XYZ file of N, CA and C in Angstrom:
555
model
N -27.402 44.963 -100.957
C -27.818 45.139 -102.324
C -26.713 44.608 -103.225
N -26.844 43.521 -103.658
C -25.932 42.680 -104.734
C -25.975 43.961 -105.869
N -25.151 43.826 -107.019
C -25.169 44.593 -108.039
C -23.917 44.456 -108.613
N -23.856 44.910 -109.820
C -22.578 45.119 -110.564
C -21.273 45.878 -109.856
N -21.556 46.951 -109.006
C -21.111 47.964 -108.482
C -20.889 47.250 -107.168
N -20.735 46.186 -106.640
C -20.712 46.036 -105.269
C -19.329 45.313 -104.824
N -18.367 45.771 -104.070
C -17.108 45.895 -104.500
C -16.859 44.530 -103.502
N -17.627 44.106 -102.687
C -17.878 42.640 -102.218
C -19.315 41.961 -101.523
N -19.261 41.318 -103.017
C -20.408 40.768 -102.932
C -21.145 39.772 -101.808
N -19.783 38.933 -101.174
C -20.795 38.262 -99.589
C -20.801 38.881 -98.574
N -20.161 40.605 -98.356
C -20.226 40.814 -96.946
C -21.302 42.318 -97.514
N -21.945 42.590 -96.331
C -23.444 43.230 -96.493
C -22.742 44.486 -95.805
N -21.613 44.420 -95.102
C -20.594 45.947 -94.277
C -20.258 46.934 -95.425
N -20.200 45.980 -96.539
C -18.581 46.685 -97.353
C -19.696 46.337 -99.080
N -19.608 47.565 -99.282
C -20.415 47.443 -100.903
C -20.247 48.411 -101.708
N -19.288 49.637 -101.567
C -18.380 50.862 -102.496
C -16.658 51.116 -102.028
N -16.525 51.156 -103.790
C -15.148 51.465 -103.318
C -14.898 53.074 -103.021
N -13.974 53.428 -101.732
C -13.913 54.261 -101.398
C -12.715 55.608 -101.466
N -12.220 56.431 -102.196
C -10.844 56.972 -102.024
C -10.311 57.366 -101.029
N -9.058 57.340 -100.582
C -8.501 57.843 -99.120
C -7.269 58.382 -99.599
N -6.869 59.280 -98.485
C -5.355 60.056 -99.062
C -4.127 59.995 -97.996
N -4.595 58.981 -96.868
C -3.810 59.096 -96.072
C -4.438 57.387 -95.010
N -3.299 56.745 -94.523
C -3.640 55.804 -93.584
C -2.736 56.254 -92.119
N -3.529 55.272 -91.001
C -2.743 54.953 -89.790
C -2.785 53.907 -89.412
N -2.004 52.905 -90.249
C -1.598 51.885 -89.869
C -1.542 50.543 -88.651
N -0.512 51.378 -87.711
C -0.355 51.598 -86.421
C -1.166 52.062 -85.028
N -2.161 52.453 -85.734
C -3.215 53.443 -85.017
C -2.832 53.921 -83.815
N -2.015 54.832 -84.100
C -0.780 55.759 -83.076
C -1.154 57.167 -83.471
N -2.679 57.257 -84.082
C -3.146 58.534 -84.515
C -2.151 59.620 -85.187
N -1.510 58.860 -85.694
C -0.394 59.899 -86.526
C -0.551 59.039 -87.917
N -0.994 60.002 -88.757
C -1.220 59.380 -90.422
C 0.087 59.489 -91.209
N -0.029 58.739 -92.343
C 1.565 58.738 -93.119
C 0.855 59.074 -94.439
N 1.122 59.396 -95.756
C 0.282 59.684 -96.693
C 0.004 58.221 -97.661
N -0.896 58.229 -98.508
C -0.934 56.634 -99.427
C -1.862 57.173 -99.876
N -2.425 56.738 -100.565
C -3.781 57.102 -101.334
C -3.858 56.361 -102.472
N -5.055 55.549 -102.592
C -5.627 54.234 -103.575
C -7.384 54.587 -103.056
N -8.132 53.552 -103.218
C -9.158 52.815 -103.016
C -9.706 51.909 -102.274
N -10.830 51.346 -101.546
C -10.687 50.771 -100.073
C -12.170 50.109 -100.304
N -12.562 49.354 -100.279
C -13.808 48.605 -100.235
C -14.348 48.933 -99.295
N -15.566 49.791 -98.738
C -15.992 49.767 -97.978
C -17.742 49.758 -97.736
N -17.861 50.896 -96.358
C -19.913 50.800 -96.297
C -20.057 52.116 -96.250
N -20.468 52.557 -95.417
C -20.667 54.049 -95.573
C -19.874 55.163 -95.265
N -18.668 54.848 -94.637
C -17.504 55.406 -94.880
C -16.192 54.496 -94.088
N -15.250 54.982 -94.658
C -13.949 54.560 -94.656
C -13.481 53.664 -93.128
N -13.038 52.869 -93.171
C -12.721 52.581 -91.559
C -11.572 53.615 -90.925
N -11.432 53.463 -89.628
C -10.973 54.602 -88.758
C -8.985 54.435 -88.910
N -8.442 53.428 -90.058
C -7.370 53.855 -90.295
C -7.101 54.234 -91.373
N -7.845 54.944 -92.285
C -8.023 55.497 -93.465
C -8.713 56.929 -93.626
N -8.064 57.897 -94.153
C -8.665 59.262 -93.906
C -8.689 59.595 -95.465
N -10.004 60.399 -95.989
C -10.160 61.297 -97.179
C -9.072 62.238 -97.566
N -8.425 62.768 -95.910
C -7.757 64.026 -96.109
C -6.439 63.931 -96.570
N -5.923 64.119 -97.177
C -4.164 64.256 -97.030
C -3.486 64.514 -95.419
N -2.619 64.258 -95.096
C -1.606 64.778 -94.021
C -0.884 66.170 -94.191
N -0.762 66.786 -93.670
C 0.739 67.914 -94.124
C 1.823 67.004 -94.256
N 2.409 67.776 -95.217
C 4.159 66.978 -94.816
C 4.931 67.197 -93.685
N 4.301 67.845 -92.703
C 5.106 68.464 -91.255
C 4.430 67.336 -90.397
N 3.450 66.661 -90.680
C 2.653 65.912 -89.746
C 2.704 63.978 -90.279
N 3.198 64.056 -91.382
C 3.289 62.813 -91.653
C 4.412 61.800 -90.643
N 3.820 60.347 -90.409
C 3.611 59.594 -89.498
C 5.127 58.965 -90.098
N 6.265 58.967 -89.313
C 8.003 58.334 -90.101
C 8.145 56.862 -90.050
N 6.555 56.285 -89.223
C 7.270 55.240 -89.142
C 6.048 54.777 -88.723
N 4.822 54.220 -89.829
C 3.792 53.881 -89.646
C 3.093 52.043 -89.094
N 4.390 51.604 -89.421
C 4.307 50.313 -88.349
C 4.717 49.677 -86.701
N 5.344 51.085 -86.698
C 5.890 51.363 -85.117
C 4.877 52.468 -84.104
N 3.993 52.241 -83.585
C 3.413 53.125 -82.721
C 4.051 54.170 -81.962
N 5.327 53.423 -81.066
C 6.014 54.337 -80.725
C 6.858 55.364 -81.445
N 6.911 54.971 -82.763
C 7.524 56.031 -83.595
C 6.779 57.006 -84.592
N 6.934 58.344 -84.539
C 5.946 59.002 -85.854
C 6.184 60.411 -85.755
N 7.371 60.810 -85.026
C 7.807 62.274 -85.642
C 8.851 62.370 -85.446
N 9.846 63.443 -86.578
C 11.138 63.777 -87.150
C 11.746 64.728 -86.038
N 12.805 64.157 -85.450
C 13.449 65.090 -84.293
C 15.049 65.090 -84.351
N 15.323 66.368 -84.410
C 17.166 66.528 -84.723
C 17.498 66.258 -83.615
N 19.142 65.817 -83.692
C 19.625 65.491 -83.039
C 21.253 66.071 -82.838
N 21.737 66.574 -81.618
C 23.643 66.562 -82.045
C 24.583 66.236 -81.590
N 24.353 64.756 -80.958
C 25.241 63.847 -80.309
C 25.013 62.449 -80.731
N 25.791 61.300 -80.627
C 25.316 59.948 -80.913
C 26.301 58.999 -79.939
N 25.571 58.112 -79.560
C 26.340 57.653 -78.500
C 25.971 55.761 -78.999
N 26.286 55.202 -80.210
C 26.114 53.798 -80.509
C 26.457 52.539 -80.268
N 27.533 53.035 -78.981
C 27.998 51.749 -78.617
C 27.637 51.349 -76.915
N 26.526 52.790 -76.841
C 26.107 53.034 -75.595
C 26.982 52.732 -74.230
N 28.174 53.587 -74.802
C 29.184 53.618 -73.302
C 28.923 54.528 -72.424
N 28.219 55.517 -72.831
C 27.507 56.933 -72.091
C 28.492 57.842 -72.355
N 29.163 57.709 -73.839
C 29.930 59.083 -74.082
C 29.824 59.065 -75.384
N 29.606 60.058 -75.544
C 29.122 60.421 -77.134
C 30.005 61.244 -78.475
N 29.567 61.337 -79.554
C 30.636 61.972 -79.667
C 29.695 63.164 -80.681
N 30.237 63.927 -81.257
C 29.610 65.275 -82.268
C 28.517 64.714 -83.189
N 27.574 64.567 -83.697
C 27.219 64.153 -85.258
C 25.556 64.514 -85.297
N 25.300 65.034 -86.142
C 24.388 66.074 -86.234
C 23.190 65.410 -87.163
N 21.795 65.477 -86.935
C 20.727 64.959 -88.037
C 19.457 64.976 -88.010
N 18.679 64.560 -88.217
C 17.209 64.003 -87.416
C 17.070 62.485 -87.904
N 15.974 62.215 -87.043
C 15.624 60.475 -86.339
C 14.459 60.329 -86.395
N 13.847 59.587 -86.872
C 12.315 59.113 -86.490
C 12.164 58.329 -85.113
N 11.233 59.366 -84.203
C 11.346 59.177 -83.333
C 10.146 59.228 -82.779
N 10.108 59.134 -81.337
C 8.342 59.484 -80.072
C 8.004 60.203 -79.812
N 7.798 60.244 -78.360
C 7.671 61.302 -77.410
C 9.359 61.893 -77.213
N 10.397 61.521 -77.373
C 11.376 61.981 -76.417
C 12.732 60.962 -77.983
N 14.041 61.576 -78.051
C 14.832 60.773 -78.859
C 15.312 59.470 -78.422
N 15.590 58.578 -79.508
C 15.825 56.990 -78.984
C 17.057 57.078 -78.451
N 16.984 55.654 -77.720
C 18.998 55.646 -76.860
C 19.819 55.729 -77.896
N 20.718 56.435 -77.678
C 21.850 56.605 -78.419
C 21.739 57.899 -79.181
N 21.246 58.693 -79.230
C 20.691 60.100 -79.478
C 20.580 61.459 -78.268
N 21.401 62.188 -78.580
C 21.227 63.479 -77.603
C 21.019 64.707 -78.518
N 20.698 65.657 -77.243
C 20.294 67.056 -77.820
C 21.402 67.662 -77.350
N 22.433 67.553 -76.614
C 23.901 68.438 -76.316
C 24.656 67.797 -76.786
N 25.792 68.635 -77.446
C 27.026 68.102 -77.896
C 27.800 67.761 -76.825
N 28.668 66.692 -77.047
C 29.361 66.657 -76.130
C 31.419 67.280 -76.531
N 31.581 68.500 -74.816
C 32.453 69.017 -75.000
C 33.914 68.276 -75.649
N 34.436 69.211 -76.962
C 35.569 68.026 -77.435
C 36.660 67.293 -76.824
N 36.953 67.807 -75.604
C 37.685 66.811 -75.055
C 37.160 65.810 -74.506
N 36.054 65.642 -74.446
C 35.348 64.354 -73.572
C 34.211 63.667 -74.671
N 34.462 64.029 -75.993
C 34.489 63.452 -77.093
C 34.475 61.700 -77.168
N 33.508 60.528 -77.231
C 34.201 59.155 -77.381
C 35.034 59.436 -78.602
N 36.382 58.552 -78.444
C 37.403 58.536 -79.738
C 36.825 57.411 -80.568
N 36.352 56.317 -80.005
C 35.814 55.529 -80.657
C 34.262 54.758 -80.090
N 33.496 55.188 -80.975
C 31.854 55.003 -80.738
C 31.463 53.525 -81.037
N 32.471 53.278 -81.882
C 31.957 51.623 -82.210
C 32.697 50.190 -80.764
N 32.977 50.798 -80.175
C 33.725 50.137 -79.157
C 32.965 50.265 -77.924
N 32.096 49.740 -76.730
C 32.309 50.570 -75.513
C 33.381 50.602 -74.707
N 34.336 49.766 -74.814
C 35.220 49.716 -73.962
C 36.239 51.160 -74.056
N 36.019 51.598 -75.290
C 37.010 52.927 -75.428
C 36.641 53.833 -76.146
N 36.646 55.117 -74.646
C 35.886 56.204 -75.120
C 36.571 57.742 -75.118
N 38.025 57.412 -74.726
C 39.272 59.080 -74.257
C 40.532 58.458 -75.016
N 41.113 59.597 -75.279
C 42.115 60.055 -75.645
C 43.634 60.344 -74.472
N 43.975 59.359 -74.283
C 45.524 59.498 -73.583
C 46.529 59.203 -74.336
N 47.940 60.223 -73.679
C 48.885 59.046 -74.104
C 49.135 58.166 -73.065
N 50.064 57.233 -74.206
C 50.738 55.988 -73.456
C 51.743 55.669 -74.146
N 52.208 54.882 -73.230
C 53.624 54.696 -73.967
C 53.685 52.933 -73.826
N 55.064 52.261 -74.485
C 55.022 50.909 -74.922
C 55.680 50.234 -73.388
N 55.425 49.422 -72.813
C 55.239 48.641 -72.035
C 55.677 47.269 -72.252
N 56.665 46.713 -72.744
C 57.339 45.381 -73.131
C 57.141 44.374 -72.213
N 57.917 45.079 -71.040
C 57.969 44.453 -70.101
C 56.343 43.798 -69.177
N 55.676 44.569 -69.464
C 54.447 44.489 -68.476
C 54.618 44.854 -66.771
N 55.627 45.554 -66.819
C 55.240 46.147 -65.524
C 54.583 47.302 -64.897
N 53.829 47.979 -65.592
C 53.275 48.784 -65.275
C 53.666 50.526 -66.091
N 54.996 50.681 -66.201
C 55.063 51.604 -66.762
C 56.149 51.419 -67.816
N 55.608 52.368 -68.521
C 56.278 52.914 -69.872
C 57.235 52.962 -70.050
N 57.762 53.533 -71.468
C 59.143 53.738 -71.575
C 59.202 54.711 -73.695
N 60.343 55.537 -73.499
C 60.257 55.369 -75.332
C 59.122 56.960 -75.030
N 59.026 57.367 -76.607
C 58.241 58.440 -76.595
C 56.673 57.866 -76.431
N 55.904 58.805 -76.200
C 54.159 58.738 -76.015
C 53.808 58.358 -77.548
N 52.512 57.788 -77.476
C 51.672 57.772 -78.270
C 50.194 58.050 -78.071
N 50.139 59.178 -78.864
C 48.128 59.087 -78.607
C 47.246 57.978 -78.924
N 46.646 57.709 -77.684
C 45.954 56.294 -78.260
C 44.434 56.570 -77.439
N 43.870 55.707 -78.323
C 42.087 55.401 -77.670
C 41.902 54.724 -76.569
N 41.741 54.708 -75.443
C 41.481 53.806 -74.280
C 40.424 53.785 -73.937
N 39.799 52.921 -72.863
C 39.008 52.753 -71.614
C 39.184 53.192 -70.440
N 39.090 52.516 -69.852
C 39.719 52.640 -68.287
C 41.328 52.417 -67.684
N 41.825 51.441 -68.714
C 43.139 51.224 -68.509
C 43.799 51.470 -69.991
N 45.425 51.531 -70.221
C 45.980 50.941 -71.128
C 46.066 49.899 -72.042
N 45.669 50.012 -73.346
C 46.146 48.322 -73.435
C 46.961 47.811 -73.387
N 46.560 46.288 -73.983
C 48.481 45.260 -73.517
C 49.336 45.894 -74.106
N 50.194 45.937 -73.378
C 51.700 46.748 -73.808
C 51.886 47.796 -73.967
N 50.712 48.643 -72.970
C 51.037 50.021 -73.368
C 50.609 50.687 -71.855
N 51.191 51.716 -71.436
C 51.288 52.491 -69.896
C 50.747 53.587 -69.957
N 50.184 54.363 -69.005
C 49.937 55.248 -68.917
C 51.320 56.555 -67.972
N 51.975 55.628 -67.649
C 53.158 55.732 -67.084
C 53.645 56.018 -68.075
N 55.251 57.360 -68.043
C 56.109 56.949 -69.467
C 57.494 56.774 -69.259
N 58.089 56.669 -67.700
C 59.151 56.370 -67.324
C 59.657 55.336 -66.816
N 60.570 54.717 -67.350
C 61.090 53.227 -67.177
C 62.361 53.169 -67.833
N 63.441 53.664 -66.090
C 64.906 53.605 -67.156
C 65.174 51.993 -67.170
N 66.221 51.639 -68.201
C 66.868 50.497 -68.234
C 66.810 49.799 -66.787
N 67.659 50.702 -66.213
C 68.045 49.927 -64.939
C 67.124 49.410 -63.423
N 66.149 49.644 -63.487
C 65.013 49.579 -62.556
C 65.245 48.499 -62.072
N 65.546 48.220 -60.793
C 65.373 46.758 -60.323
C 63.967 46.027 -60.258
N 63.188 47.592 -60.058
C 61.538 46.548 -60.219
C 60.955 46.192 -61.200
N 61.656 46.562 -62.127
C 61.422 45.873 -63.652
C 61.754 44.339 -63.904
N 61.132 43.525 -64.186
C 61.106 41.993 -64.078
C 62.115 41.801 -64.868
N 62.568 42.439 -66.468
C 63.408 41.757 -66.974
C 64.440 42.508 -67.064
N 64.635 43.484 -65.958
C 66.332 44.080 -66.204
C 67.447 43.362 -65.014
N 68.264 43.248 -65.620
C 69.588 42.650 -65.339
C 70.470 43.499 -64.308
N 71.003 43.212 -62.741
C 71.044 44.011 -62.405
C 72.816 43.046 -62.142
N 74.120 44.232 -63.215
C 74.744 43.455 -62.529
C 75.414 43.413 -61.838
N 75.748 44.091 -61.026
C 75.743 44.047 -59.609
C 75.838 42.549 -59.277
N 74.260 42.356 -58.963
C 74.057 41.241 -58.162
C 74.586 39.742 -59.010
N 74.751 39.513 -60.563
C 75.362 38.762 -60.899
C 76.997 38.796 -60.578
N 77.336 40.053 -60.675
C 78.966 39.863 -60.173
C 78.696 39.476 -58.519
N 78.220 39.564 -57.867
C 77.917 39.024 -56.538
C 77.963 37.637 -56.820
N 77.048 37.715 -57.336
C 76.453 35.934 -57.296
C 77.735 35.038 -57.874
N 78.458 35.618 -58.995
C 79.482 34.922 -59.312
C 81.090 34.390 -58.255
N 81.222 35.574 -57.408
C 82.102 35.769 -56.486
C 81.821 34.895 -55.564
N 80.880 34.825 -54.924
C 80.018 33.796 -53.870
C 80.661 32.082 -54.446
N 80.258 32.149 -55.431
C 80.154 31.091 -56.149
C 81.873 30.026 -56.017
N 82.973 31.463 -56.547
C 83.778 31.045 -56.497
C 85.455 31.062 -55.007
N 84.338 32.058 -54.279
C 85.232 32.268 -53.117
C 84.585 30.743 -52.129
N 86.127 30.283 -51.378
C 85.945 29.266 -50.088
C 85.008 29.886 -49.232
């Protein structure tokens, strides 16, 4: 039926405009709220509802299927090293929270020190390492690690001067040797 009132005139489906108070987008059967007007036939198509939503039921994330309800969270783990550290909120989320999201805190000593890194996720000291041989020397420092120390720094903190297995200590001894050699027949 053509007419003044016919909200499109070449298709014979769609001939009133219709009010709605809520869409699903996504059609993940979870509605988000909107509400306008909708060209339609004898009622609304199946991602458009008359009803409002609750605000407990509205859809967080109506272009993502897998996403459409608000879930707290009190761990975050963003650099996905598998250690997390304290931080508290909610997420638009699924069935279950996205990676990088937990429901246990994790205990403070096993805390990541740094989340934006994976390579370093504990708290040791270490000490300075000049030499690169393996151990330390000098007072500790608390530092962020991985698995190892970084360059120039030990997990070791003893390294007297005199170490012969230290690459760059001077042992002299063996230069007064070496000199004597040198100059005896």
């Amino acid at each position: 039926m053509a007419d003044a009132q016919d909200c499109a005139v070449n298709d014979a489906s769609r001939w009133q405009n219709l009010s709605y108070q809520s869409v699903d987008s996504d059609a993940d059967g979870h509605r988000a709220s909107s509400s306008g007007q909708l060209c339609a036939g004898s009622a609304l198509p199946s991602s458009h509802s008359a009803s409002a939503v609750a605000a407990s039921d509205v859809d967080c994330n109506d272009s993502d299927a897998s996403l459409w309800r608000i879930l707290p969270y009190v761990s975050r783990d963003a650099d996905a090293d598998g250690f997390s550290l304290a931080a508290s909120g909610e997420v638009c989320s699924g069935d279950a929270l996205p990676a990088g999201y937990g429901t246990t805190a994790p205990q403070a000593t096993l805390a990541d020190c740094d989340d934006s890194s994976a390579t370093t996720w504990r708290v040791m000291m270490t000490y300075g390492d000049a030499d690169g041989d393996g151990v330390g020397a000098g007072a500790g420092e608390v530092t962020c690690i991985g698995t190892n120390a970084p360059p120039a720094r030990s997990l070791l903190g003893y390294d007297p001067v005199d170490d012969p297995s230290d690459p760059t200590a001077i042992s002299v001894s063996n230069l007064e040797l070496s000199a004597w050699q040198l100059t005896t027949p």
